[in-house]
Short mmCIF file of C-alpha atoms and ligand atoms in Angstrom, two decimals:
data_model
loop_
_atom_site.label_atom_id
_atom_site.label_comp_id
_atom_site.label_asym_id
_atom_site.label_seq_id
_atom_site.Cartn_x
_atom_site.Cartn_y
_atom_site.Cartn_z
CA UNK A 1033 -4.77 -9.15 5.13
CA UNK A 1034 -5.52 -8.09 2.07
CA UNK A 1035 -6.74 -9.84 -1.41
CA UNK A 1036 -4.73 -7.83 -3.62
CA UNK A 1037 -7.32 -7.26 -6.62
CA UNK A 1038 -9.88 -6.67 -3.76
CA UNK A 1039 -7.75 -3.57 -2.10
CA UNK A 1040 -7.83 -0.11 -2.63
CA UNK A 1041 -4.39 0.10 -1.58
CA UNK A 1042 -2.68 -2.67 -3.45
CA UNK A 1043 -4.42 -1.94 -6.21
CA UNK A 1044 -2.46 1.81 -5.69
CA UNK A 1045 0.40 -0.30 -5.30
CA UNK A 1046 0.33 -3.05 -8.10
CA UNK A 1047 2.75 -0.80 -10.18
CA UNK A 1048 5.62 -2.49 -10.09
CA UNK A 1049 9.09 -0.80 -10.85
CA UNK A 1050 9.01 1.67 -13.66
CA UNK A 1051 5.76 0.67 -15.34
CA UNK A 1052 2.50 2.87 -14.35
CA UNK A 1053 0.03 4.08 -16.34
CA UNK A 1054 -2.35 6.90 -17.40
CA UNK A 1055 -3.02 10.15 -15.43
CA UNK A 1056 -5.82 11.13 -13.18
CA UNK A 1057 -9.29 12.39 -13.89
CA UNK A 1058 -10.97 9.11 -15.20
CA UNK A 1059 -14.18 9.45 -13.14
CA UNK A 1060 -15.08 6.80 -10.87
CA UNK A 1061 -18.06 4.74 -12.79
CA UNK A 1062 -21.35 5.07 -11.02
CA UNK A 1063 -22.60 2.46 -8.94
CA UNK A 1064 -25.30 -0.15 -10.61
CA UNK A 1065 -28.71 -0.76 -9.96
CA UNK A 1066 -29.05 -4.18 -8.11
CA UNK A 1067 -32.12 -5.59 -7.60
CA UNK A 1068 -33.26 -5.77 -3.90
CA UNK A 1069 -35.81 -9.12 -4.91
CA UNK A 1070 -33.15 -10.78 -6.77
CA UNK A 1071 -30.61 -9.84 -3.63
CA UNK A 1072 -33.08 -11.36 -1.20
CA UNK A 1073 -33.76 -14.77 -3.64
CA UNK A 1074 -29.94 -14.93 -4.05
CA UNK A 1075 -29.46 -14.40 -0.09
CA UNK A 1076 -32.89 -17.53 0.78
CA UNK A 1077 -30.86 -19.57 -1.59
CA UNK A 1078 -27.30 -18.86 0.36
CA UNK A 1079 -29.03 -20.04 3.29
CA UNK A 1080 -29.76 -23.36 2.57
CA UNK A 1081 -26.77 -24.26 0.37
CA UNK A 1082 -23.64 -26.14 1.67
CA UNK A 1083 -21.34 -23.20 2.11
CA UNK A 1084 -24.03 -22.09 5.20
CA UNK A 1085 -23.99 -25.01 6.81
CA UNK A 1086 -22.40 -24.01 10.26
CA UNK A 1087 -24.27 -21.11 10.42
CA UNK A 1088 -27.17 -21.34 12.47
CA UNK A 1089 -30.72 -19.35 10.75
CA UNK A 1090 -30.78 -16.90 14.09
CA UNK A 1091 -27.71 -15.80 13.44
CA UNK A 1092 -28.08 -16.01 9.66
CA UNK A 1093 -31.84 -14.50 10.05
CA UNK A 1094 -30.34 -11.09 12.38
CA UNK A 1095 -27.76 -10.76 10.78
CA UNK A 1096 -29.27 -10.89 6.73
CA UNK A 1097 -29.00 -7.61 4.82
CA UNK A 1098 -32.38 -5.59 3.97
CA UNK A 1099 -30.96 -4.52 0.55
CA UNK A 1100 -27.84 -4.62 -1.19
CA UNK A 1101 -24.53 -2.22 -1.57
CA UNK A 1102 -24.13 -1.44 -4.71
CA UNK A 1103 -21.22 1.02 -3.93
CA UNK A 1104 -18.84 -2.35 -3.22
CA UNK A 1105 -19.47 -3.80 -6.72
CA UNK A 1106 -18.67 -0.17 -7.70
CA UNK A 1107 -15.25 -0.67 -5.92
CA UNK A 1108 -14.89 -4.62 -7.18
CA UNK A 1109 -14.75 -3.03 -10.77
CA UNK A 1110 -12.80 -0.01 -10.38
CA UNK A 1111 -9.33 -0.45 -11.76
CA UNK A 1112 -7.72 2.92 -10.38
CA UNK A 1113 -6.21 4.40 -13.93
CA UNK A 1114 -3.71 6.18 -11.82
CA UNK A 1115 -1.57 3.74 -9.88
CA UNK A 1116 1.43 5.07 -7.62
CA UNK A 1117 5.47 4.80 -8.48
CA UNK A 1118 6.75 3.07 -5.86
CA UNK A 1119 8.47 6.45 -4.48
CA UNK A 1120 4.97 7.87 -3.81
CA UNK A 1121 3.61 4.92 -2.40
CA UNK A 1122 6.47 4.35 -0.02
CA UNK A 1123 6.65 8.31 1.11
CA UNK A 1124 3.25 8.12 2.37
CA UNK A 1125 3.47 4.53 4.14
CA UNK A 1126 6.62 5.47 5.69
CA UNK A 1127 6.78 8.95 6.87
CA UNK A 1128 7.97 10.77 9.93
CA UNK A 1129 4.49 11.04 11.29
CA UNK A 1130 4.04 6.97 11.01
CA UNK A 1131 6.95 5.88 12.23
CA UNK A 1132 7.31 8.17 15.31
CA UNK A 1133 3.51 6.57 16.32
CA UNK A 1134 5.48 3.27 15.81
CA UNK A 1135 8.37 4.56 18.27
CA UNK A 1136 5.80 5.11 20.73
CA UNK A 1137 3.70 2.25 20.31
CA UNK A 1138 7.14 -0.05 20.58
CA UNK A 1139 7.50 1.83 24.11
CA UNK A 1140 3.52 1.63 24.96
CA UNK A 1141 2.81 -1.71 24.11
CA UNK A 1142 6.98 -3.50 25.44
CA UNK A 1143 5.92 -6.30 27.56
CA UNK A 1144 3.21 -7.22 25.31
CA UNK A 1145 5.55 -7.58 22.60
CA UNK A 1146 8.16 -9.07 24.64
CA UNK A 1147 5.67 -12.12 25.19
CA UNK A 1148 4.60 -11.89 21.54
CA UNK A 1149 7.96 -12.78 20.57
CA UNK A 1150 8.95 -15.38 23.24
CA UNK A 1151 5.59 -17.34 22.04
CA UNK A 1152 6.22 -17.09 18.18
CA UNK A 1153 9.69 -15.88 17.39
CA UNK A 1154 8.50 -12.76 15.62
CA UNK A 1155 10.40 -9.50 16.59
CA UNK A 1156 8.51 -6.82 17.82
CA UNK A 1157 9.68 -4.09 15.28
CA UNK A 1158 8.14 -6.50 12.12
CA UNK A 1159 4.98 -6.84 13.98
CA UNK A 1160 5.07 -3.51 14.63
CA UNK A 1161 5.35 -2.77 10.59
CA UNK A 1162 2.53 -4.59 9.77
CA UNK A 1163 0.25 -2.96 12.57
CA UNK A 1164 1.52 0.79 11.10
CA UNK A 1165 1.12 -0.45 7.59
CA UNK A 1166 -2.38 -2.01 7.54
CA UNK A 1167 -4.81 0.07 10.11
CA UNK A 1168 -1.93 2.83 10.78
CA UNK A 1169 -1.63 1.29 14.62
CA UNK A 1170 -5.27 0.63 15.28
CA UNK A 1171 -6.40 3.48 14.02
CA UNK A 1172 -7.70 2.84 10.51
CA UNK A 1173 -10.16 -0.48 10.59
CA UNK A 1174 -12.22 0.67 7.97
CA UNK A 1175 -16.26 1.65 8.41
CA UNK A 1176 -18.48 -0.77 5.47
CA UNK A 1177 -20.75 -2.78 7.21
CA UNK A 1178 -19.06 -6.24 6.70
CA UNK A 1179 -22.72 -8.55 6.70
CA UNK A 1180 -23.55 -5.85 3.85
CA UNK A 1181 -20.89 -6.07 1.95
CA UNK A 1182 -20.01 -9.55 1.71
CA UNK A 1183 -23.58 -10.24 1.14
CA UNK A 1184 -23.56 -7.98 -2.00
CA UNK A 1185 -20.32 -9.60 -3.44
CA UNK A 1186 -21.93 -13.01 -3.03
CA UNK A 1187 -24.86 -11.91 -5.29
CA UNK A 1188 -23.28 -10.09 -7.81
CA UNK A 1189 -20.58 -9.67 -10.12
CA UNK A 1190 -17.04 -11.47 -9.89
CA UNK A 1191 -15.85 -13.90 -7.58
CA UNK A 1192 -19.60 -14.67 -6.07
CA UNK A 1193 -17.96 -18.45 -4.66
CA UNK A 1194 -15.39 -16.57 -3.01
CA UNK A 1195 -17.62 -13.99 -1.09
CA UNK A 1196 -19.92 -16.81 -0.23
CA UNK A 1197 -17.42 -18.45 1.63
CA UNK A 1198 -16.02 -15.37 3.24
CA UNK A 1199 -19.61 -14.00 3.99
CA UNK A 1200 -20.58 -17.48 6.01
CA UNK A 1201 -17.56 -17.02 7.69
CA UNK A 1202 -18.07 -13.46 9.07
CA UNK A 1203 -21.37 -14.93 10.36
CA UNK A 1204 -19.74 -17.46 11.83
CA UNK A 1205 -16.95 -15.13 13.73
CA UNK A 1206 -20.16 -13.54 15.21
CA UNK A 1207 -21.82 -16.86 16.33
CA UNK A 1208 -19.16 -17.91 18.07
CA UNK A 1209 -19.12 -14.44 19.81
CA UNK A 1210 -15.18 -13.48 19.09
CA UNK A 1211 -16.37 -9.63 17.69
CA UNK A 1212 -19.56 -8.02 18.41
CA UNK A 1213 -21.64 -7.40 15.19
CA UNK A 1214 -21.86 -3.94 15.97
CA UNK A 1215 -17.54 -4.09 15.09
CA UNK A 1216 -18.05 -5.70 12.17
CA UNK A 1217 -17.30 -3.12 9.81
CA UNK A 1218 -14.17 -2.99 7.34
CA UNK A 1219 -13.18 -2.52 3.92
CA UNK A 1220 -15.16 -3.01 0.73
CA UNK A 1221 -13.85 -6.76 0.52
CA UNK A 1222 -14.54 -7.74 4.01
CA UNK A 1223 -10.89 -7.27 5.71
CA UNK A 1224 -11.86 -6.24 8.86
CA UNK A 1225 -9.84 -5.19 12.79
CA UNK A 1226 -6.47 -3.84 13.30
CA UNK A 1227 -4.95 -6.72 11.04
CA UNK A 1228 -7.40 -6.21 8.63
CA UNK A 1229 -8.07 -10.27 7.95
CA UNK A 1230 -10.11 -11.44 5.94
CA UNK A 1231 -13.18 -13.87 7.49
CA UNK A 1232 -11.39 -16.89 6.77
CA UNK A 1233 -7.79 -15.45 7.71
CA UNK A 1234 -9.89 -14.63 11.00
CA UNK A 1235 -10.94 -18.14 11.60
CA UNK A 1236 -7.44 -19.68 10.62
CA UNK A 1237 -5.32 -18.06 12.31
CA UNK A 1238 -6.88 -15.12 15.10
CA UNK A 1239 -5.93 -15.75 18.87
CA UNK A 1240 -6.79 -14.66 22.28
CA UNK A 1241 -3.74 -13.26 23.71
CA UNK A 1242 -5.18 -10.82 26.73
CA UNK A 1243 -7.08 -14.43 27.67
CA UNK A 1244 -10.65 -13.16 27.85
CA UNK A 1245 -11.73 -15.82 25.79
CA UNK A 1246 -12.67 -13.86 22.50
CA UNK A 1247 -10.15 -13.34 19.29
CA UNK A 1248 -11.01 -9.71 19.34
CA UNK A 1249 -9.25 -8.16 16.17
CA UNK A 1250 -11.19 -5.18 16.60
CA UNK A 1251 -10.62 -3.89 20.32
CA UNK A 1252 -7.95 -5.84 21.99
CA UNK A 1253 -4.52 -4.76 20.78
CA UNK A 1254 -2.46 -7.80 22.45
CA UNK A 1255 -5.22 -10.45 20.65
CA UNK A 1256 -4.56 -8.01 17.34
CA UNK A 1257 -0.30 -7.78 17.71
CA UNK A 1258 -0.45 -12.18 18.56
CA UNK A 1259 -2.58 -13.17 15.73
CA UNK A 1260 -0.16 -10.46 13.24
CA UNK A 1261 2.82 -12.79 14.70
CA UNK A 1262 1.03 -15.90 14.42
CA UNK A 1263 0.21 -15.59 10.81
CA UNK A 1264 3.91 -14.51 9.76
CA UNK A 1265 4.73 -17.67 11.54
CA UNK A 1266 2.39 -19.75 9.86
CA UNK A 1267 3.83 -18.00 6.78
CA UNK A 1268 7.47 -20.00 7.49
CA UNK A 1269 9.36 -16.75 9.60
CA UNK A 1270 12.49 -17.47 10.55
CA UNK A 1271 13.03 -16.50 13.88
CA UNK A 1272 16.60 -14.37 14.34
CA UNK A 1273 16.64 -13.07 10.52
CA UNK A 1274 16.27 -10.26 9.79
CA UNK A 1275 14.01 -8.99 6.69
CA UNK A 1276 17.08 -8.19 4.28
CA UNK A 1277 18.88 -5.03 3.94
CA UNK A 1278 19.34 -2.53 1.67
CA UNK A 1279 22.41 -3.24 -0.44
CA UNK A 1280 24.99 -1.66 -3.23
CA UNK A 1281 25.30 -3.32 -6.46
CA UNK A 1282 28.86 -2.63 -7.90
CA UNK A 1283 29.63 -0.82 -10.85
CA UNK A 1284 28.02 -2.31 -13.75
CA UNK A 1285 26.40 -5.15 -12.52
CA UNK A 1286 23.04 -6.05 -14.16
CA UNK A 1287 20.88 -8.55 -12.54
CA UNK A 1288 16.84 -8.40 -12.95
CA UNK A 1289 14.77 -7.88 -10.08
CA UNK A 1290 13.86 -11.44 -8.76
CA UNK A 1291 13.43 -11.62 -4.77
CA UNK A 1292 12.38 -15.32 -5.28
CA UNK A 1293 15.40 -16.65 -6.59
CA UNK A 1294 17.59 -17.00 -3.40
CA UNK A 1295 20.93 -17.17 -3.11
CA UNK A 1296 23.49 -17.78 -0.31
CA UNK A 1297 25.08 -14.46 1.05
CA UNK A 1298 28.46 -15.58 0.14
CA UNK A 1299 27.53 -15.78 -3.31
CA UNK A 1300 26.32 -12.11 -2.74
CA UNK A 1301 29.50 -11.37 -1.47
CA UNK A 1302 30.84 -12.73 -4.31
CA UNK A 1303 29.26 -10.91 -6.68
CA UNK A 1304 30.37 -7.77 -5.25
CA UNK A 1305 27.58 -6.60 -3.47
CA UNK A 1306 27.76 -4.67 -0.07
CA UNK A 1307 25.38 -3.06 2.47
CA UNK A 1308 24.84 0.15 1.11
CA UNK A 1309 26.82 1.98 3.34
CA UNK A 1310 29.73 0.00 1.75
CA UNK A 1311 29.92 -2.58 4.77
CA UNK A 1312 30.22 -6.31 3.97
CA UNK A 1313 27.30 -7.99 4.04
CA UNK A 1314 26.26 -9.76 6.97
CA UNK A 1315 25.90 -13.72 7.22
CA UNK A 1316 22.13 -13.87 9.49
CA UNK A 1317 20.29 -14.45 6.53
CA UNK A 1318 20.33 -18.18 5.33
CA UNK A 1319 19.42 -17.13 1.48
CA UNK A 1320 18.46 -13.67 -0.03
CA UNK A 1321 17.23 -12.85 -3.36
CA UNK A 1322 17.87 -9.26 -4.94
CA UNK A 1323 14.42 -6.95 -5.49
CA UNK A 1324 15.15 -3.97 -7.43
CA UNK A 1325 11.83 -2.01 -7.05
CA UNK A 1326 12.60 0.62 -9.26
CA UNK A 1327 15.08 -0.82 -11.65
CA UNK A 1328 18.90 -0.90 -11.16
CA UNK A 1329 19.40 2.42 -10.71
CA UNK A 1330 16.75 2.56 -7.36
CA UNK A 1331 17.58 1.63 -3.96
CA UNK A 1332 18.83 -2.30 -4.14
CA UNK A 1333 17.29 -4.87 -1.37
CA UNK A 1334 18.84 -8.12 -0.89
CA UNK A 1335 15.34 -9.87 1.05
CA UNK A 1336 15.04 -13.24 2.83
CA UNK A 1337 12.31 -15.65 4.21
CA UNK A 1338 11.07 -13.24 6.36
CA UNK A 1339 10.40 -10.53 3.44
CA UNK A 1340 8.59 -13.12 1.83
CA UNK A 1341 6.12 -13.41 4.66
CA UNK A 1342 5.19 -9.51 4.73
CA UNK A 1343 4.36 -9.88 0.91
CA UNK A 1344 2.11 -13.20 1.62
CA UNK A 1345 0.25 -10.44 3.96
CA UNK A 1346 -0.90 -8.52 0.91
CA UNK A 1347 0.58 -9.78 -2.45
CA UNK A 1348 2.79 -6.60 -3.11
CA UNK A 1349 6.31 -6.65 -3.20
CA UNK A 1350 6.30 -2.94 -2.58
CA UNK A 1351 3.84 -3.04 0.20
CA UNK A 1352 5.74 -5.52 1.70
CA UNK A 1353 9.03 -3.23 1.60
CA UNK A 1354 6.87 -0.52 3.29
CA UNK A 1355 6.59 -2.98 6.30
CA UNK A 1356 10.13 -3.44 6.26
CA UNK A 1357 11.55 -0.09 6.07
CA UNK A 1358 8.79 0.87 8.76
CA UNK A 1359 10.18 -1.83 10.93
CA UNK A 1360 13.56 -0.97 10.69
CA UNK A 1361 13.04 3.17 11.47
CA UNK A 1362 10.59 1.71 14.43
CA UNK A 1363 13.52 -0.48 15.55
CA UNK A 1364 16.29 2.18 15.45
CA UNK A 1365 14.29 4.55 16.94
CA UNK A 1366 15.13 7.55 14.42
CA UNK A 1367 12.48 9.31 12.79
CA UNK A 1368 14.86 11.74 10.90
CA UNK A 1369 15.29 10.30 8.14
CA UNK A 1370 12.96 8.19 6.44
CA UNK A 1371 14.40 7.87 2.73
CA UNK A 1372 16.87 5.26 1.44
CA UNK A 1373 20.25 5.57 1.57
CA UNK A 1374 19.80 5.33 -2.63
CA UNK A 1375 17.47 7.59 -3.75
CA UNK A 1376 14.74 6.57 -5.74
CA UNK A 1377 15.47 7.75 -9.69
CA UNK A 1378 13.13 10.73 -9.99
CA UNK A 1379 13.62 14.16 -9.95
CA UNK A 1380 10.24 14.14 -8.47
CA UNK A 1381 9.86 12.16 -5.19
CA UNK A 1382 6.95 11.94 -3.26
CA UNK A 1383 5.46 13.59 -0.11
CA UNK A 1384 4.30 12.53 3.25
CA UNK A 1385 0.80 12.50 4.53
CA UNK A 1386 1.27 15.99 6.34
CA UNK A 1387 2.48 17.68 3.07
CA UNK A 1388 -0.20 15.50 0.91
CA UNK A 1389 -2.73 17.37 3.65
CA UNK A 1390 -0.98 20.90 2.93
CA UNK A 1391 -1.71 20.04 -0.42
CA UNK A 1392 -5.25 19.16 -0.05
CA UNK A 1393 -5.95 22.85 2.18
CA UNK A 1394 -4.09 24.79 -0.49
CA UNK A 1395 -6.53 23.51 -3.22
CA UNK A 1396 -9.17 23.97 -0.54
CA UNK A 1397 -8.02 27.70 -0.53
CA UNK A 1398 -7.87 28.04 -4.07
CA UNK A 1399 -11.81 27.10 -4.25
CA UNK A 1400 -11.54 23.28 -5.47
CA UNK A 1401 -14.04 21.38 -3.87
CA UNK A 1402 -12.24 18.57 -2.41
CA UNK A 1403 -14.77 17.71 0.54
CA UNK A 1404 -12.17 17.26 3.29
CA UNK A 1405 -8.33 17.31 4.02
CA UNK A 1406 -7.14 13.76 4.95
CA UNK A 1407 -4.07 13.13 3.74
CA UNK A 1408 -5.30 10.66 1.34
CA UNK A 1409 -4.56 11.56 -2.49
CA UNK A 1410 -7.59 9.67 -3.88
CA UNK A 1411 -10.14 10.67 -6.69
CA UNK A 1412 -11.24 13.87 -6.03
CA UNK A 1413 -7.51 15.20 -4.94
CA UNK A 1414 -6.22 14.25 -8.15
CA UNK A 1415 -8.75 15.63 -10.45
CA UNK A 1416 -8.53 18.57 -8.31
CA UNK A 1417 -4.54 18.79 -8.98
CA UNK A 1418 -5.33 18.25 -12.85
CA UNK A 1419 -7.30 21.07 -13.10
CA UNK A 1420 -5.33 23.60 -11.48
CA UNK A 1421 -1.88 22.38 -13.47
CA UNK A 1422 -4.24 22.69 -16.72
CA UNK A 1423 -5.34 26.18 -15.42
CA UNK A 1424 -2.04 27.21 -13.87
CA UNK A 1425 -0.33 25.83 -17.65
CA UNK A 1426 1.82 23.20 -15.33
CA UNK A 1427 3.13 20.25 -17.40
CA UNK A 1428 2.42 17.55 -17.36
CA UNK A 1429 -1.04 18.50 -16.02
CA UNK A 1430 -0.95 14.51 -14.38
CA UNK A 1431 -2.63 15.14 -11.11
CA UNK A 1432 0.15 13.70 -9.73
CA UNK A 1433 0.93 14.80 -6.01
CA UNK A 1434 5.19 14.99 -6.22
CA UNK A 1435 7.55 17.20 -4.12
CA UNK A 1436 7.26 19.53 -7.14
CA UNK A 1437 3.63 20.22 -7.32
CA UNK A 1438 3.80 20.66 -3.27
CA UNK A 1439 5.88 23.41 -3.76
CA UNK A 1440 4.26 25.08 -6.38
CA UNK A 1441 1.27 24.80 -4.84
CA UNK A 1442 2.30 25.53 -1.22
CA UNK A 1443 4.52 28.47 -2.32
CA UNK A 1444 2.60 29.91 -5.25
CA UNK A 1445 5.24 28.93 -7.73
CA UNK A 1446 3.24 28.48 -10.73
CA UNK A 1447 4.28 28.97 -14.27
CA UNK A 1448 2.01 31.26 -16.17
CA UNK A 1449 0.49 30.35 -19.05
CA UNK A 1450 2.85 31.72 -21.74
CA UNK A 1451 5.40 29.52 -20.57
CA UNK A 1452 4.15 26.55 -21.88
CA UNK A 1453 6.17 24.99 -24.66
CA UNK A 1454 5.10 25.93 -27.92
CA UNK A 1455 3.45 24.15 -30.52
CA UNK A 1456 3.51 21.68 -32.23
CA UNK A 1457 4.49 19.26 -28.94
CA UNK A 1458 7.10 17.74 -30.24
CA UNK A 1459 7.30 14.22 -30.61
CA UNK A 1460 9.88 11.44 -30.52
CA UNK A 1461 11.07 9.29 -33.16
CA UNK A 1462 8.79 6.41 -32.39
CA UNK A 1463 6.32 9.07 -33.01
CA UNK A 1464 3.90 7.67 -30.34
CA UNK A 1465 5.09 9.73 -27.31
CA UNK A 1466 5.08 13.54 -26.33
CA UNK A 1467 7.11 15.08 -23.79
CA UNK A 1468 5.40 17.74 -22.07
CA UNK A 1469 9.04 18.62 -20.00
CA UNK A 1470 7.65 20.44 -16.90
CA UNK A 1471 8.48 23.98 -17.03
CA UNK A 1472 9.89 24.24 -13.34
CA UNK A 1473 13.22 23.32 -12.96
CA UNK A 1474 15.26 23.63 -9.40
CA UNK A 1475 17.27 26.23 -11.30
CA UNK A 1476 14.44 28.50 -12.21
CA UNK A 1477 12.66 27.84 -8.75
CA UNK A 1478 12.83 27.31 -5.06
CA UNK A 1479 11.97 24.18 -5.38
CA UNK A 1480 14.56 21.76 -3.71
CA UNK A 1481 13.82 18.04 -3.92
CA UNK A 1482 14.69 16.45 -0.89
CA UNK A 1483 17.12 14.17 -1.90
CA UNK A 1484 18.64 13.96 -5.34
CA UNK A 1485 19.99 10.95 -6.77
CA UNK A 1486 23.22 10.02 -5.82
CA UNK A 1487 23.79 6.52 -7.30
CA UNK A 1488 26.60 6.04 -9.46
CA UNK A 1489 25.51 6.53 -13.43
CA UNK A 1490 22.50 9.25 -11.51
CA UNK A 1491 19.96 8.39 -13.85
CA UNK A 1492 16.99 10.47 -13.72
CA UNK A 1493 13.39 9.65 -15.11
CA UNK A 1494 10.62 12.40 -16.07
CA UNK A 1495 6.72 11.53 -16.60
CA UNK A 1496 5.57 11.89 -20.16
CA UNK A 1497 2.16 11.55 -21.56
CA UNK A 1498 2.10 9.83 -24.55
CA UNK A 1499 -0.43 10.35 -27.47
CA UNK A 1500 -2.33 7.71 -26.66
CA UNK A 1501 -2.92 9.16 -22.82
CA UNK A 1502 -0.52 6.93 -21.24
CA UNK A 1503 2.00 8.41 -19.15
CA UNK A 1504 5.46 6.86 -19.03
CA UNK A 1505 8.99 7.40 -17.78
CA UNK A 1506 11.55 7.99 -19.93
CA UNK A 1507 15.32 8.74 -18.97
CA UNK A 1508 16.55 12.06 -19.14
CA UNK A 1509 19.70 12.17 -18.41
CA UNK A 1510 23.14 10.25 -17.16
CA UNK A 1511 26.66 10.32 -15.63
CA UNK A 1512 25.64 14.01 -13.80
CA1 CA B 1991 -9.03 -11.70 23.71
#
């Protein structure tokens, strides 16, 4: 659980279809000075006000930050310039790696899940999703000091009311002994355990499923897997349905992307639509609407109720398609393939977390000082990738981590510099945008994307950085 203007990864993820913007290299702004006396008047203040009220002043007293974190108000106010096509961000959520952990956490964790669903409905591959989606199985809970944190957020900046509320409430998960304090570490925000809830999600809807008497989020897998199922029940799943499916429009057919407005699968049918292995489509979902994450010429989804409750997890409609894609490789039990049946409409698709660490020891070997391979594009990566394109003359030098720059960079394909285009960069007839056309092509190369379009029309999209920094897609070409 996840606020979405309060994650790192949703706010990676808030680009929606074809609109992203601006390149890498804007530098994270530096943290500010907060004031330790006004932190500790702010936090005797807290104490006796209304929102506090259940918390008891031992607990508030141990528990009470010496000085603030300025490094999460850093985080509240940094809007990520570069945010991820949907292709990247689904290539890293739902690669071979993650869902062959899911395959054997299905087999590892069976009887548990079994229960799980006889208690709330919830099949065991969507529960299973969310798990691999939010903390990568357990594994990924996050290491900020929650009391620290939420304490700082309820002093300064933004949203103070809301912290308050979510800081008396991780004090009050404490009192009541569900999590040790010494587990109470998460993200920035204050989402927190293998579900990563918020406080208040905690205290709504957390259960003890191994029966010890504790909602433990943090250590007990069974408590962390029930309370995942409880709150997509609590979210209106329908048991039996499955998430949607991926479909094919027919030829021609224009419809905008709107996964709210739900229809009944006969008027799908209706409108020409199939599975998108050409099947008809199935009648086991009672209403579906059509999400187009990439446009019309993307992979097509027809989603139901049950889609809807993966997105209330985290307020993305592509995050929520991670968890359902993940759930249905988990559930077939094939890690082979992990891409659409449609491919997404780049010539450019994204890479997994292995290659994304590949990528990360090749700079490492070329002397960029990335600290650490982790399979985790962030800052540092990306200005790292940006100045090797700009020193390498690769355009556009976006510090973008694509199938193409994994080659290049993995295989020493680099264009030298007197292959750039020449100047003036030409412009087009808006006059506002300049294509920098990237001088690789898979005919001059090695380079072999993965999986090329093959939707009928096959229209491509290449990144261009417009004179006003902004990078854009723009189509390239049709009908191939
Ligand atoms: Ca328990």
């Amino acid at each position: 659980m996840r606020l979405t203007h309060f994650s790192t990864l949703s706010l990676l993820a808030a680009a929606i279809g074809l609109s992203f913007a601006s390149t890498a290299g804007a530098a994270r702004p530096p943290a500010p000075d907060l004031s330790n006396s006004e932190f500790q008047q702010c936090l005797d203040r807290l104490q006796s006000s209304s929102k506090f009220r259940g918390v008891d002043s031992y607990t508030f007293n141990t528990y009470r930050p010496s000085q603030p974190d300025p490094s999460v108000i850093q985080s509240l106010n940094y809007q990520p310039e570069f945010q991820k096509d949907v292709w990247d961000y689904l290539s890293v959520l739902v690669d071979k790696e993650r869902v062959e952990d899911g395959i054997r956490a299905k087999r590892q964790w069976g009887d548990t899940l079994r229960q799980i669903e006889s208690r709330y409905g919830v099949k065991p591959e969507h529960v299973l999703g969310v798990w691999g989606v939010e903390s990568n199985f357990g594994q990924t809970l996050g290491k900020k000091p929650l009391f620290e944190s939420l304490a700082t957020l309820s002093c300064f900046d933004r949203r103070q009311s809301y912290f308050q509320g979510e800081f008396a409430n991780a004090l009050k998960i404490v009192q009541r002994g569900d999590i040790a304090p010494s587990d109470m570490t998460g993200s920035w925000a204050g989402a927190f355990g293998q579900t990563q809830f918020m406080p208040s999600t905690f205290l709504e809807l957390a259960v003890d499923f191994d029966g010890d008497g504790r909602r433990d989020l943090v250590n007990s897998v069974p408590d962390a897997l029930a309370s995942t199922a409880n709150f997509l029940d609590n979210r209106g799943y329908r048991t039996g349905e499955p998430w949607g499916y991926e479909v094919k429009l027919p030829d021609g057919y224009w419809a905008a992307s709107n996964r709210k407005d739900k229809k009944s699968m006969s008027h799908w049918r209706n409108q020409g639509l199939t599975l998108a292995n050409g099947s008809p489509l199935p009648y086991d979902l009672s209403s579906a609407g059509l999400l187009l994450p990439a446009g019309k010429d993307g992979p097509a989804f027809l989603v139901g109720k049950n889609f809807d409750t993966f997105y209330s997890y985290n307020a993305s409609e592509n995050y929520a398609l991670a968890i359902a894609h993940l759930s249905d490789l988990i559930a077939k039990e094939d890690s082979s393939k992990t891409d659409f049946i449609t491919a997404w409409p780049t010539d450019d698709p994204g890479i997994s977390r292995q290659q994304a660490k590949d990528i990360q020891q090749a700079l490492l070997n070329a002397g960029y000082d990335i600290g650490g391979v982790d399979g985790i594009i962030g800052d540092n990566t990306r200005t790292a990738i940006q100045q090797y394109q700009t020193s390498r003359g690769i355009f556009p030098a976006d510090g973008r981590a694509g199938q193409r720059f994994y080659s290049q960079i993995t295989q020493g394909q680099t264009q030298t510099p007197s292959a750039r285009p020449s100047m003036p960069v030409p412009t087009d007839r808006m006059g506002q945008l300049i294509e920098h056309q990237t001088t690789i092509t898979p005919s001059t190369s090695s380079y072999s994307a993965p999986s090329q379009p093959t939707t009928s029309g096959n229209t491509r999209y290449r990144r261009i950085i417009g004179s006003d920094g902004v990078t854009r897609l723009v189509r390239v070409d049709e009908g191939s």
